[in-house]
PDB file of C-alpha atoms in Angstrom:
ATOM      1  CA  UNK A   1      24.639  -1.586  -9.502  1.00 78.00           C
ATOM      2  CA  UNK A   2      26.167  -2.629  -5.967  1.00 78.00           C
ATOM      3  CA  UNK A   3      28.209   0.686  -6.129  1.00 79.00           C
ATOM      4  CA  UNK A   4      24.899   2.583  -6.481  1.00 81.00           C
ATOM      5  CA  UNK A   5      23.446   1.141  -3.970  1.00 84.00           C
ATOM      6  CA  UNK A   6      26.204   1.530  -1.150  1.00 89.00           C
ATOM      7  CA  UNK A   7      26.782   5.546  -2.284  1.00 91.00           C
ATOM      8  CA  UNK A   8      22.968   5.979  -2.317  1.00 91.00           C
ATOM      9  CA  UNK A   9      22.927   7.306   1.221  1.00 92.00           C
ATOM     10  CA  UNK A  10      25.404  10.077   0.263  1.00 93.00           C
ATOM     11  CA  UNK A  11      23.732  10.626  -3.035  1.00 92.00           C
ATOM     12  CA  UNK A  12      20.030  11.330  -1.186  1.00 94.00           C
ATOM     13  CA  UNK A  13      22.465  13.748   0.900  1.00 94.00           C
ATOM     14  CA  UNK A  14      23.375  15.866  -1.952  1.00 95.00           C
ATOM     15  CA  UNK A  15      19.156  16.436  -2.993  1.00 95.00           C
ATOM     16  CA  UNK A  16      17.519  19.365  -2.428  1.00 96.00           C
ATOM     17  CA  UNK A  17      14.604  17.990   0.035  1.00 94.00           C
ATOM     18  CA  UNK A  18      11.851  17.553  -2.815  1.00 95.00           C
ATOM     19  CA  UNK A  19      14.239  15.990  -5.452  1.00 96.00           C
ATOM     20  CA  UNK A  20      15.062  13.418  -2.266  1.00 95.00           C
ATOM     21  CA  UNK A  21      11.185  13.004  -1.378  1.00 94.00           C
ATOM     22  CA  UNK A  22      10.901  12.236  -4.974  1.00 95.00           C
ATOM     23  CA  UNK A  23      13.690   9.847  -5.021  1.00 94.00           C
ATOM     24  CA  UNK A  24      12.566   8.097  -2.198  1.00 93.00           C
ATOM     25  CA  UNK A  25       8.918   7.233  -2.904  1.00 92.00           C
ATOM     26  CA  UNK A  26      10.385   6.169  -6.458  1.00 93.00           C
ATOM     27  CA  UNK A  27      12.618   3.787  -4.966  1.00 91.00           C
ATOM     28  CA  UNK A  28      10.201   2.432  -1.825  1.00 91.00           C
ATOM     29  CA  UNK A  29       8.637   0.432  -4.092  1.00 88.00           C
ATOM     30  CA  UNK A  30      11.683  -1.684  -4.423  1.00 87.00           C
ATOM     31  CA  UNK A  31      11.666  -2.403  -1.231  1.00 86.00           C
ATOM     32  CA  UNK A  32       8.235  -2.502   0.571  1.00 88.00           C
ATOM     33  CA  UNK A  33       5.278  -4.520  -0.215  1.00 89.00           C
ATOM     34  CA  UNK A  34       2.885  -3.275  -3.021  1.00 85.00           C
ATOM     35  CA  UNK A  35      -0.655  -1.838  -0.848  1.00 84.00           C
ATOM     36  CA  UNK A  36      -3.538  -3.913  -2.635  1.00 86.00           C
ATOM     37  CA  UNK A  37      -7.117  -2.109  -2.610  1.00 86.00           C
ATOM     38  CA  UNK A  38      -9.821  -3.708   0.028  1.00 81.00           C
ATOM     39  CA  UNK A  39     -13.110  -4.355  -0.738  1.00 81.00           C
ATOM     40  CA  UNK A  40     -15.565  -4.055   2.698  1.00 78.00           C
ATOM     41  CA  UNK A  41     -18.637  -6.260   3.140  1.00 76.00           C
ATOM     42  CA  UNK A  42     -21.131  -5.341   5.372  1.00 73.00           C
ATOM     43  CA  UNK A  43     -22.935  -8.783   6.654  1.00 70.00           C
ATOM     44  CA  UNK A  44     -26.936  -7.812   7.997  1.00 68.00           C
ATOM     45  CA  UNK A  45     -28.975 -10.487   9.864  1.00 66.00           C
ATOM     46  CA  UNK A  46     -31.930 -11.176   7.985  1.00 62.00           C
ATOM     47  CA  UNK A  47     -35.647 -10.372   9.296  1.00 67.00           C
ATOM     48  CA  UNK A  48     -37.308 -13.686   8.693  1.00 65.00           C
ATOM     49  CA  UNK A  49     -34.741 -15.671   7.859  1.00 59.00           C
ATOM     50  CA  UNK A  50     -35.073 -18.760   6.514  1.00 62.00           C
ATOM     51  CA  UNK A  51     -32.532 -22.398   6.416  1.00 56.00           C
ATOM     52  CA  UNK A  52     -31.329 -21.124   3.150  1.00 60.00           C
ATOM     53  CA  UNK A  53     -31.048 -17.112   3.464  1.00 55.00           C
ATOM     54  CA  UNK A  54     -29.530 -16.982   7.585  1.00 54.00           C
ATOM     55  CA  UNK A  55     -27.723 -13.831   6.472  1.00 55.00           C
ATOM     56  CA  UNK A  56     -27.950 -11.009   3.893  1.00 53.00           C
ATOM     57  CA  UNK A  57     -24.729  -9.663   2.296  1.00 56.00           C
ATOM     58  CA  UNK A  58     -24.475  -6.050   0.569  1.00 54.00           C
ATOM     59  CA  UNK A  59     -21.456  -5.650  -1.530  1.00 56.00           C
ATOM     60  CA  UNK A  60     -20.457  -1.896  -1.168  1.00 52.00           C
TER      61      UNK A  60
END
């Protein structure tokens, strides 16, 4: 495996320019952080709040 990984450079070299795209984003996610899905909340001031209900939350 260490052998592969030193003559990868070389290998990518020898790819046609879509094979290497290809190659790449198969191998990236060895080595960068997995990109988690984000939720947004969107936080309204209520009209007449009250002590218990300051702020109104809507979950998108």
């Amino acid at each position: 495996m260490a052998d592969e990984f030193e003559q990868l450079p070389e290998l990518l070299k020898e790819l046609k320019p879509a094979e290497r795209i290809d190659a790449i984003c198969k191998l990236s996610k060895f080595a960068l952080p997995a990109v988690a899905p984000v939720s947004i909340v969107k936080v309204e001031r209520a009209e007449n709040p009250t002590s218990n209900d300051m702020f109104a939350v809507a979950l998108n």
